[in-house]
Amino acid sequence: MPPSAPSSSTAKPSPRTRLANFFRPRVLRDLAIYLAFMLPIVWGMVAVEQSRFAAIAQAGDKRDLRNYAHVFTEEVRATVGIVDLSLVQLRSTWQRDRAGFPQVVGEQARHLRHRVPILVTVLDTKGKLVYTNAGPSHTGLDLSTAAGYQAHLGISDDRIYVSRPVICPLTNAWAVQFSRSIRDAQGRLQGVMMATVSPEYFVRFYDDIDLGRNASVSLMRSDGAVIARSTRGSSSHGMGRVLKHNPHSPSSPMTGSFRRVGQIDGIERFYAYHKIPEYGMVVTVGEAVRDAEERFSRQHEALTWVGVAVSFVLTLLGWAALGATDRRRRALKALAAAETRWKLALTATGDGVWDCDVVTGLATLSARAQMILDTERPVISWYGSALDAIVHPEDLPQLRAQLRGHLSGRTQDFAAEFRVRMRNGDWSWIDARGTSSERDEIGMPLRMVGTFSNIDARKHEEARMRRMAHEDALTGLPNRVLLGDRLRQAIRAASRDGHKVALIYFDLDKFKPVNDTHGHAVGDRLLQLVARRLRAGLRETDTLARIGGDEFVVLLPRCDELADAAKVAENILYQLNQPFEDKEDGLVLHISGSLGIALFPDDGMDAEALLRAADLAMYDAKSHGRNRVSSGQRIEQPLRSEA
């Protein structure tokens, strides 16, 4: 840890002394001059803003109404489009495959239940109900008077018809009928397919708008009939009513605004409308004039209070700044002396020293710090792309988080370990430590000071210890611990994806005579030769591990069947039967192997069970004469190598 940061003075002034600084005659005189200049500016700006904000608010309200109308129009257009597309698809299925039609309707309903819940009905040429997903009990019901059916009797082209809200005879609830005719190749009417949707669905977004307690959202037909309407008090007020003298006539623009008293509830509103000509619909969004005027009044009052608050804050800030100036001037001299002593102490430790301006992010480096970072620049930036250029990408997020934590006051000291790029392209581990040495009047950090240390040696030792924990020291292969970890991961992946995992457990036949005859040094080199040869014959995804003595395990994380694992095992046996040349002693060594295979999930459901099954299979191979492959699934008839 670096030495403590220097204090700004040798003795802290008492609270009474600090308070007296603010009531000195010079401070009060400067404060009066400051307020005489600032307050007229503040209240002049408040008056201008109140006038400008009123105009902006009125324009903003109109814009919000138009935006809401546009957004709701697109939502309705998308909803009706989905309903229409569903009608076309279901009609095609009805004409092509009536037997499978209920299944298709069910799939369509499940797909759309969170988007557009619809009731599907099919009528024959006489208006009799022949199918509905409301239940078979309604079959045969006479719906010849339904608007969705009657509309297609007088037209010969293929168009969608949107009805006024009606009480649905199947659900006894308000509903809007969307219908298309079913015609044969000659254009003769064969029936009508209807999709029924609750009107409330079209105004479900009402609660998402903020236009006052008397706002309204309406969806109506071009003839003025209200399809759906929602206000704060009701979601069905005026359902089916026909409104007269509407500004959104067929000859009016696609979008527009108007102001009038509502024909349904008598409330005067500002309205914005948006037409949907392809479906003969109009969306209107209205804000009550009274609500808008109340909001303008609240905003005007809020600006007045903002002026009061700004005046108060400016007074306090000005007073605090003027009172602190003299105390700060005296403290700077004491700080400079303490800082010099602190830097000398840090330099004596042999670490690099840095001094960072928190406002600009620029850090000044000592000569030792430049040497540790391998840079000729005496000043570097702690912020932005400068860090990206020298700090390892994997360490950047943690480094920035630790910096933010200290600067925000969550941690007393800053400490981070990260890699930096040397000029030759190598990465070097750095331990950075520091603390905030100067803060402003409200406690925000202004400066940080600290040290850099090179910790490459410690990191290399930690990496070496991790390798020793997971690798076999003689062969460099994974040991039993790492094998177990990879085997458990492979079993989890196989359980998820549905494939098999294979283990090949084997030891070396004739290895003990090699040790006894030629010594353990030759035996060790033989184990290394075996590891290199077998590792070269496996896939990158496979694992060859030495788990003790002359025992090895091969993990095949993805295996389709026993024959695939047997093929790998037979190749291993073949490789073991080839001579091994010990060039150091000029020996040619001959060995073989006994191999056992176990499969997940056939022979075991976890790593321990699978290892036991493979071990048993290996001993089965030994009991049948060695130099062969045996499968845990067929102990009685082990596989035999062709080698």
XYZ file of C-alpha atoms in Angstrom:
643
model
C 0.000 0.000 0.000
C 1.211 3.529 -0.750
C 1.802 5.971 2.074
C -1.128 8.060 3.202
C -2.073 11.034 1.037
C -0.954 14.406 2.357
C -3.426 16.430 4.350
C -4.267 19.967 3.284
C -3.152 21.473 6.602
C -1.394 20.460 9.780
C -4.452 21.222 11.964
C -8.095 21.364 11.009
C -9.903 24.619 11.876
C -12.777 24.388 14.319
C -16.380 24.629 13.035
C -16.723 28.074 14.703
C -13.647 29.379 12.841
C -14.901 28.036 9.512
C -18.310 29.657 10.075
C -16.702 33.012 10.942
C -14.966 33.052 7.537
C -18.378 33.452 5.843
C -19.342 36.589 7.862
C -16.263 38.681 7.257
C -17.161 42.176 5.910
C -15.311 41.568 2.647
C -17.225 38.296 2.024
C -20.608 39.962 2.720
C -19.762 42.936 0.469
C -18.736 40.666 -2.411
C -21.892 38.610 -1.889
C -24.118 41.713 -2.208
C -22.386 42.714 -5.458
C -22.744 39.165 -6.762
C -26.500 39.011 -5.988
C -27.151 42.472 -7.454
C -25.732 41.177 -10.701
C -27.148 37.617 -10.746
C -30.727 37.941 -9.444
C -32.028 40.292 -12.201
C -30.593 37.915 -14.770
C -32.262 34.913 -13.128
C -35.732 36.465 -12.902
C -35.491 37.952 -16.358
C -34.761 34.472 -17.679
C -37.672 33.055 -15.645
C -40.093 35.560 -17.214
C -38.827 34.804 -20.724
C -39.009 31.053 -20.093
C -42.576 31.265 -18.760
C -43.714 33.018 -21.922
C -41.747 30.710 -24.203
C -42.738 27.588 -22.332
C -46.447 28.395 -22.626
C -46.105 28.530 -26.414
C -43.969 25.398 -26.478
C -46.399 23.539 -24.209
C -49.365 24.329 -26.472
C -47.424 23.248 -29.545
C -46.173 20.195 -27.658
C -49.716 19.192 -26.691
C -50.802 19.318 -30.316
C -47.734 17.359 -31.341
C -48.362 14.776 -28.594
C -51.955 14.345 -29.731
C -50.822 13.858 -33.345
C -48.097 11.429 -32.255
C -50.502 9.431 -30.087
C -52.994 9.338 -32.941
C -50.279 8.159 -35.344
C -48.982 5.504 -32.942
C -52.480 4.218 -32.172
C -53.278 4.201 -35.889
C -50.258 2.032 -36.629
C -51.252 -0.303 -33.795
C -54.805 -0.611 -35.141
C -53.509 -1.020 -38.715
C -51.155 -3.784 -37.600
C -53.913 -5.486 -35.571
C -56.450 -5.384 -38.400
C -53.741 -6.506 -40.802
C -53.069 -9.557 -38.628
C -56.797 -10.319 -38.448
C -57.155 -9.917 -42.222
C -54.123 -12.092 -42.948
C -55.519 -14.725 -40.588
C -58.863 -14.641 -42.431
C -57.147 -15.104 -45.811
C -55.001 -17.999 -44.541
C -57.894 -19.701 -42.748
C -60.158 -19.290 -45.795
C -57.543 -20.998 -47.946
C -57.305 -23.862 -45.430
C -61.118 -24.166 -45.298
C -61.319 -24.496 -49.086
C -58.387 -26.917 -49.263
C -58.610 -29.084 -46.121
C -61.760 -28.821 -44.015
C -60.829 -31.866 -41.964
C -57.645 -30.196 -40.754
C -59.271 -26.766 -40.382
C -59.959 -26.985 -36.584
C -56.328 -27.865 -35.926
C -55.125 -24.889 -37.996
C -57.577 -22.600 -36.149
C -56.267 -23.884 -32.823
C -52.656 -23.266 -33.832
C -53.595 -19.790 -35.089
C -55.399 -19.014 -31.821
C -52.419 -20.133 -29.719
C -50.081 -18.055 -31.865
C -52.233 -14.916 -31.597
C -53.599 -15.237 -28.037
C -51.146 -12.636 -26.703
C -51.414 -10.426 -29.793
C -54.971 -10.480 -31.133
C -57.422 -12.915 -29.448
C -60.056 -13.696 -32.105
C -63.191 -15.852 -32.400
C -63.341 -17.606 -35.799
C -66.777 -18.329 -37.348
C -67.666 -19.861 -40.738
C -71.164 -19.410 -42.235
C -72.614 -21.221 -45.262
C -74.370 -19.555 -48.172
C -77.600 -19.213 -46.145
C -75.901 -17.731 -43.089
C -75.991 -20.937 -41.022
C -73.057 -21.437 -38.676
C -71.004 -24.442 -39.806
C -67.912 -23.918 -37.641
C -66.764 -21.828 -34.696
C -63.922 -22.234 -32.245
C -66.373 -21.147 -29.515
C -67.581 -24.777 -29.337
C -69.592 -27.290 -31.391
C -72.804 -26.512 -29.518
C -73.334 -23.422 -31.672
C -73.245 -25.316 -34.999
C -76.356 -24.681 -37.090
C -77.121 -21.316 -35.478
C -78.748 -18.900 -37.938
C -76.532 -15.812 -38.282
C -77.950 -14.645 -41.615
C -78.788 -11.265 -40.063
C -75.200 -10.644 -39.005
C -73.693 -7.544 -40.591
C -70.552 -9.482 -41.484
C -72.699 -11.884 -43.555
C -75.122 -9.368 -45.099
C -72.286 -7.143 -46.338
C -71.016 -9.805 -48.740
C -74.396 -10.542 -50.340
C -74.319 -7.282 -52.240
C -70.700 -7.305 -53.416
C -68.839 -9.596 -55.791
C -65.237 -8.580 -55.159
C -62.951 -9.904 -52.438
C -62.707 -7.293 -49.696
C -62.657 -7.250 -45.929
C -65.710 -5.866 -44.173
C -65.559 -4.228 -40.729
C -68.861 -4.087 -38.860
C -70.130 -1.705 -36.242
C -69.918 -3.026 -32.658
C -72.655 -5.598 -32.044
C -73.588 -7.979 -29.261
C -72.086 -11.297 -30.368
C -74.711 -14.098 -30.095
C -71.959 -16.603 -29.224
C -70.377 -14.670 -26.350
C -73.149 -12.159 -25.410
C -70.495 -9.441 -25.357
C -69.692 -6.439 -27.544
C -67.724 -7.458 -30.609
C -66.463 -6.144 -33.952
C -66.828 -8.520 -36.912
C -64.150 -8.704 -39.614
C -65.329 -10.852 -42.509
C -64.340 -12.069 -45.973
C -66.418 -14.019 -48.463
C -65.694 -17.624 -49.483
C -66.179 -18.034 -53.228
C -65.615 -20.819 -55.737
C -63.520 -20.571 -58.892
C -66.458 -18.957 -60.746
C -66.847 -16.291 -58.064
C -70.067 -17.731 -56.594
C -70.586 -17.142 -52.881
C -69.943 -20.322 -50.873
C -70.040 -18.796 -47.442
C -68.542 -16.133 -45.190
C -65.650 -16.395 -42.753
C -65.699 -13.997 -39.793
C -63.137 -13.094 -37.150
C -64.699 -11.500 -34.070
C -62.586 -9.204 -31.862
C -63.563 -7.418 -28.648
C -63.718 -3.612 -29.163
C -61.905 -3.125 -25.854
C -58.825 -4.694 -27.446
C -58.416 -1.674 -29.740
C -58.248 0.828 -26.863
C -56.211 -1.324 -24.442
C -53.358 1.185 -24.739
C -55.435 3.966 -23.117
C -53.782 3.533 -19.712
C -50.361 4.150 -21.325
C -51.136 7.771 -22.268
C -50.867 10.817 -20.027
C -53.278 13.433 -21.324
C -55.267 14.196 -18.169
C -58.221 12.645 -16.381
C -60.722 13.532 -19.156
C -58.715 12.264 -22.151
C -60.384 9.986 -24.680
C -59.286 7.525 -27.349
C -61.738 6.462 -30.051
C -61.756 4.146 -33.038
C -64.626 4.711 -35.440
C -65.695 3.862 -38.934
C -65.575 6.424 -41.707
C -69.384 6.827 -41.413
C -68.938 8.028 -37.809
C -69.995 4.822 -36.043
C -67.963 4.350 -32.841
C -66.181 0.963 -32.859
C -64.351 1.440 -29.577
C -63.966 4.343 -27.183
C -62.150 4.640 -23.866
C -62.104 7.356 -21.222
C -60.889 7.353 -17.646
C -64.318 6.296 -16.453
C -65.340 3.735 -19.068
C -63.955 1.589 -21.865
C -67.298 1.176 -23.695
C -68.955 4.610 -23.370
C -70.702 5.426 -26.657
C -70.115 1.997 -28.228
C -71.905 1.756 -31.592
C -73.158 5.350 -31.562
C -72.926 7.297 -34.836
C -71.317 10.750 -34.484
C -72.452 13.541 -36.825
C -70.654 16.435 -38.535
C -67.192 14.966 -38.134
C -64.197 17.018 -39.412
C -62.584 13.867 -40.748
C -64.790 13.587 -43.801
C -63.779 11.559 -46.885
C -62.441 14.736 -48.517
C -60.415 15.902 -45.481
C -56.631 15.347 -45.158
C -55.250 12.045 -43.866
C -54.420 13.617 -40.475
C -55.623 16.758 -38.744
C -56.600 18.529 -35.538
C -59.781 20.180 -34.307
C -61.475 21.450 -31.147
C -65.077 20.824 -30.196
C -67.481 19.658 -27.510
C -67.830 15.851 -27.382
C -71.193 14.563 -28.658
C -71.146 11.678 -26.171
C -70.075 13.256 -22.857
C -70.263 17.022 -23.567
C -66.605 17.676 -22.616
C -64.729 20.200 -24.766
C -61.466 18.760 -26.058
C -58.541 19.296 -28.392
C -58.571 16.397 -30.870
C -56.129 14.883 -33.349
C -57.320 12.316 -35.895
C -55.635 9.888 -38.265
C -57.428 7.975 -41.017
C -56.986 4.319 -41.969
C -58.523 4.460 -45.455
C -57.753 0.868 -46.436
C -60.064 -0.362 -43.669
C -62.482 2.571 -43.565
C -61.513 3.595 -40.016
C -60.459 6.732 -38.149
C -58.513 7.035 -34.865
C -59.105 10.105 -32.663
C -57.225 11.125 -29.510
C -58.592 13.942 -27.367
C -57.342 16.000 -24.419
C -59.822 18.010 -22.360
C -59.319 21.774 -22.693
C -59.705 22.102 -18.926
C -56.922 19.546 -18.277
C -54.558 21.306 -20.678
C -55.158 24.705 -19.076
C -54.585 23.255 -15.598
C -51.302 21.754 -16.713
C -50.178 25.068 -18.240
C -50.981 26.755 -14.905
C -48.976 24.170 -12.948
C -46.033 24.578 -15.314
C -46.132 28.378 -14.913
C -46.145 27.987 -11.122
C -43.353 25.403 -11.319
C -41.149 27.838 -13.253
C -41.718 30.456 -10.544
C -40.566 28.025 -7.895
C -37.608 27.112 -10.080
C -36.640 30.790 -10.087
C -36.874 30.883 -6.288
C -34.819 27.698 -5.951
C -32.163 28.878 -8.419
C -31.874 32.214 -6.609
C -31.463 30.429 -3.283
C -28.917 27.964 -4.659
C -26.913 30.700 -6.391
C -26.870 32.676 -3.142
C -25.594 29.697 -1.169
C -23.038 28.704 -3.812
C -21.740 32.229 -4.197
C -21.503 32.688 -0.452
C -19.743 29.329 -0.041
C -17.290 30.083 -2.849
C -16.409 33.537 -1.547
C -16.032 32.306 2.042
C -13.859 29.345 1.009
C -11.469 31.305 -1.236
C -9.372 32.746 1.572
C -9.208 29.433 3.455
C -8.220 27.621 0.285
C -5.399 30.074 -0.420
C -3.835 29.416 2.975
C -4.270 25.666 2.671
C -2.427 25.471 -0.675
C 0.926 26.348 0.854
C 0.650 23.631 3.497
C -0.499 21.158 0.845
C 2.492 21.837 -1.394
C 4.966 21.115 1.418
C 3.196 17.920 2.501
C 2.948 16.747 -1.094
C 6.684 17.073 -1.609
C 7.399 14.906 1.427
C 4.832 12.307 0.299
C 6.301 11.961 -3.193
C 9.763 11.478 -1.722
C 8.432 8.643 0.467
C 6.756 6.930 -2.512
C 9.860 7.196 -4.690
C 11.940 5.547 -1.977
C 9.803 2.358 -2.177
C 10.979 1.661 -5.754
C 7.431 1.832 -7.199
C 6.357 4.252 -9.882
C 4.439 7.339 -8.763
C 1.486 8.902 -10.613
C -0.443 12.097 -9.939
C -3.821 12.388 -11.707
C -6.033 15.436 -12.308
C -9.476 13.829 -11.925
C -11.234 16.609 -13.845
C -9.151 16.166 -17.010
C -8.142 12.538 -16.442
C -4.455 13.339 -17.129
C -1.921 11.533 -14.933
C 1.676 12.716 -14.548
C 4.174 9.837 -14.266
C 7.463 9.633 -12.398
C 10.501 8.268 -14.226
C 10.042 4.902 -12.483
C 6.344 4.778 -13.472
C 7.306 5.446 -17.110
C 9.775 2.566 -16.926
C 7.153 0.182 -15.467
C 4.602 1.130 -18.154
C 7.327 1.069 -20.853
C 6.377 4.525 -22.157
C 8.332 7.684 -22.933
C 5.328 9.909 -22.282
C 5.412 11.687 -18.909
C 1.623 12.256 -19.032
C -1.075 9.670 -19.861
C -4.870 9.773 -19.767
C -6.938 7.655 -17.396
C -10.075 8.224 -19.492
C -11.481 7.270 -22.893
C -9.560 5.628 -25.727
C -6.154 6.205 -24.121
C -6.834 3.343 -21.688
C -8.090 1.151 -24.535
C -4.732 1.497 -26.281
C -2.585 0.202 -23.399
C -4.814 -1.908 -21.099
C -5.781 -5.487 -22.000
C -9.433 -5.605 -23.241
C -10.336 -8.296 -20.691
C -9.160 -6.092 -17.798
C -10.731 -2.789 -18.918
C -14.268 -3.244 -17.473
C -12.980 -4.171 -14.006
C -10.409 -1.349 -14.032
C -13.040 1.237 -14.963
C -15.459 -0.134 -12.331
C -12.803 0.165 -9.610
C -11.979 3.728 -10.692
C -15.660 4.707 -10.632
C -16.134 3.054 -7.253
C -13.325 5.098 -5.693
C -14.233 8.395 -7.375
C -17.857 8.019 -6.268
C -16.762 7.415 -2.681
C -17.859 3.762 -2.442
C -14.271 2.610 -1.712
C -11.736 4.362 0.490
C -8.743 3.456 -1.708
C -8.264 2.571 -5.361
C -6.582 -0.785 -6.102
C -6.501 -2.689 -9.401
C -4.442 -5.367 -11.124
C -4.382 -5.322 -14.933
C -2.211 -5.990 -17.958
C -0.626 -3.239 -20.060
C 0.871 -3.534 -23.526
C 4.639 -3.078 -23.758
C 6.230 -1.468 -26.795
C 7.382 -4.884 -28.048
C 3.771 -6.138 -28.026
C 4.049 -8.238 -24.845
C 1.654 -7.860 -21.907
C 2.925 -7.016 -18.421
C 0.946 -7.263 -15.159
C 0.645 -4.007 -13.172
C -0.602 -3.398 -9.628
C -2.047 0.141 -9.404
C -2.945 1.669 -6.050
C -3.990 5.174 -5.118
C -6.260 7.477 -3.201
C -7.988 10.831 -3.604
C -5.645 13.513 -2.285
C -7.854 16.539 -2.899
C -11.588 17.128 -2.972
C -13.725 20.201 -3.554
C -16.102 21.847 -1.090
C -18.861 19.304 -1.735
C -16.552 16.300 -1.471
C -16.007 15.575 -5.174
C -12.463 14.301 -5.959
C -10.133 16.689 -7.772
C -6.834 14.788 -7.635
C -5.647 11.221 -7.176
C -2.125 10.060 -6.355
C -0.763 6.555 -6.253
C 1.813 3.998 -7.373
C 2.449 1.426 -10.103
C 4.202 -1.893 -9.337
C 5.238 -4.639 -11.754
C 3.795 -7.974 -10.560
C 4.778 -10.235 -13.475
C 6.720 -12.590 -11.206
C 3.786 -13.106 -8.851
C 1.332 -13.658 -11.721
C 3.634 -16.186 -13.398
C 3.952 -18.087 -10.123
C 0.159 -18.097 -9.683
C -0.263 -19.445 -13.249
C 2.346 -22.147 -12.560
C 0.495 -23.217 -9.419
C -2.812 -23.402 -11.329
C -1.176 -25.599 -13.993
C 0.257 -27.900 -11.328
C -3.240 -28.346 -9.888
C -4.734 -29.450 -13.220
C -1.893 -31.008 -15.257
C 0.235 -34.117 -14.899
C 3.768 -32.926 -14.148
C 5.477 -35.683 -16.192
C 3.456 -35.690 -19.438
C 1.762 -32.288 -19.363
C -1.602 -34.051 -19.889
C -4.728 -33.156 -17.889
C -4.818 -34.923 -14.531
C -7.730 -36.620 -12.774
C -9.111 -33.298 -11.431
C -9.259 -31.607 -14.847
C -10.584 -34.797 -16.470
C -13.419 -34.938 -13.928
C -14.340 -31.319 -14.617
C -14.389 -31.818 -18.400
C -16.310 -35.088 -18.055
C -19.037 -33.422 -15.981
C -19.294 -30.612 -18.544
C -19.554 -33.153 -21.382
C -22.318 -35.066 -19.553
C -24.305 -31.850 -19.021
C -23.990 -30.977 -22.725
C -24.969 -34.521 -23.754
C -28.023 -34.459 -21.451
C -29.083 -31.190 -23.027
C -28.403 -32.058 -26.693
C -29.225 -35.764 -26.663
C -25.931 -37.312 -27.833
C -23.573 -39.780 -26.118
C -20.264 -39.379 -24.273
C -17.565 -42.054 -24.449
C -14.725 -42.877 -22.015
C -11.789 -45.092 -23.005
C -9.928 -46.266 -19.899
C -6.633 -48.094 -20.481
C -3.297 -48.960 -18.976
C -0.042 -50.126 -20.566
C 0.683 -53.856 -20.791
C 4.359 -54.777 -20.341
C 5.128 -51.398 -18.749
C 6.351 -52.878 -15.440
C 9.068 -54.984 -17.166
C 10.331 -51.804 -18.849
C 10.624 -50.092 -15.448
C 12.204 -53.137 -13.808
C 14.678 -53.770 -16.633
C 15.685 -50.268 -17.751
C 14.889 -48.119 -14.737
C 12.296 -45.481 -13.885
C 13.927 -42.778 -16.044
C 13.304 -44.889 -19.159
C 9.771 -45.620 -17.906
C 9.095 -41.919 -17.501
C 10.330 -41.163 -21.029
C 8.135 -43.999 -22.341
C 5.098 -42.421 -20.684
C 5.979 -39.117 -22.362
C 6.316 -40.821 -25.755
C 2.937 -42.519 -25.284
C 1.314 -39.191 -24.364
C 2.715 -37.390 -27.427
C 1.815 -40.164 -29.868
C -1.749 -40.676 -28.654
C -2.476 -36.951 -28.259
C -1.518 -36.385 -31.913
C -4.110 -38.945 -33.042
C -7.096 -37.370 -31.269
C -9.391 -34.464 -32.110
C -8.922 -31.030 -30.549
C -12.177 -31.526 -28.638
C -11.080 -34.886 -27.173
C -9.184 -35.138 -23.862
C -6.308 -37.498 -23.136
C -5.606 -37.585 -19.388
C -3.093 -39.464 -17.226
C -4.777 -40.391 -13.973
C -1.949 -42.283 -12.308
C 0.998 -44.641 -12.980
C 0.516 -46.115 -16.453
C -3.270 -45.490 -16.504
C -4.789 -43.131 -19.073
C -8.320 -42.037 -19.980
C -9.588 -40.657 -23.299
C -12.766 -38.535 -23.158
C -14.833 -38.295 -26.354
C -17.379 -35.547 -25.507
C -19.574 -36.261 -28.560
C -20.161 -39.815 -29.747
C -23.075 -41.206 -31.740
C -22.709 -44.918 -30.984
C -20.442 -47.573 -29.526
C -18.836 -48.295 -32.889
C -17.416 -44.747 -33.043
C -15.731 -45.119 -29.652
C -14.531 -48.625 -30.559
C -12.863 -47.268 -33.693
C -10.928 -44.702 -31.621
C -9.999 -47.375 -29.054
C -8.734 -49.755 -31.735
C -6.601 -46.962 -33.203
C -5.131 -46.295 -29.740
C -4.375 -50.016 -29.354
C -2.716 -50.025 -32.760
C -0.560 -47.031 -31.791
C 0.453 -48.713 -28.531
C 1.572 -51.832 -30.404
C 3.981 -49.833 -32.559
C 7.599 -49.695 -31.282
C 8.648 -46.731 -29.123
C 12.178 -45.447 -29.697
C 14.008 -43.999 -26.684
C 16.714 -42.035 -28.460
C 18.414 -40.978 -25.240
C 19.357 -44.569 -24.343
C 19.098 -46.006 -27.852
C 16.331 -48.418 -26.853
C 13.370 -49.722 -28.850
C 10.544 -50.540 -26.451
C 7.520 -52.758 -27.123
C 4.304 -52.537 -25.139
C 0.569 -52.983 -25.673
C -2.561 -51.989 -23.812
C -5.842 -53.176 -22.295
C -8.699 -50.786 -23.087
C -12.208 -50.502 -21.658
C -15.046 -48.421 -23.138
C -18.055 -46.957 -21.323
C -20.833 -44.782 -22.782
C -23.092 -42.152 -21.259
C -25.941 -42.716 -20.630
C -25.790 -46.456 -21.409
C -23.215 -47.406 -18.740
C -23.544 -44.590 -16.222
C -25.445 -41.377 -15.533
C -22.659 -39.408 -13.854
C -18.884 -39.018 -14.038
C -18.077 -41.442 -11.197
C -20.325 -44.186 -12.551
C -18.917 -43.781 -16.055
C -15.307 -44.029 -14.804
C -16.160 -47.163 -12.816
C -17.815 -48.765 -15.858
C -14.827 -47.991 -18.085
C -12.439 -49.321 -15.409
C -14.420 -52.570 -15.161
C -14.367 -52.910 -18.938
C -10.571 -52.461 -18.923
C -10.156 -55.233 -16.340
C -12.425 -57.404 -18.461
C -9.991 -56.887 -21.337
C -7.117 -57.889 -19.052
C -8.930 -60.996 -17.875
C -9.370 -62.118 -21.487
C -5.697 -62.004 -22.394
C -4.781 -58.274 -22.521
C -3.892 -56.369 -25.722
C -7.545 -55.901 -26.594
C -10.584 -53.598 -26.320
C -13.607 -54.439 -24.192
C -16.924 -52.617 -23.938
C -18.776 -51.977 -20.717
C -22.010 -52.797 -22.559
C -20.804 -56.246 -23.629
C -18.607 -57.602 -20.864
C -19.204 -61.163 -21.931
C -18.101 -60.508 -25.522
C -15.368 -57.842 -25.477
C -14.302 -56.093 -28.658
C -10.944 -57.338 -29.937
C -8.346 -55.200 -31.661
C -7.286 -56.000 -35.183
C -3.753 -54.897 -34.312
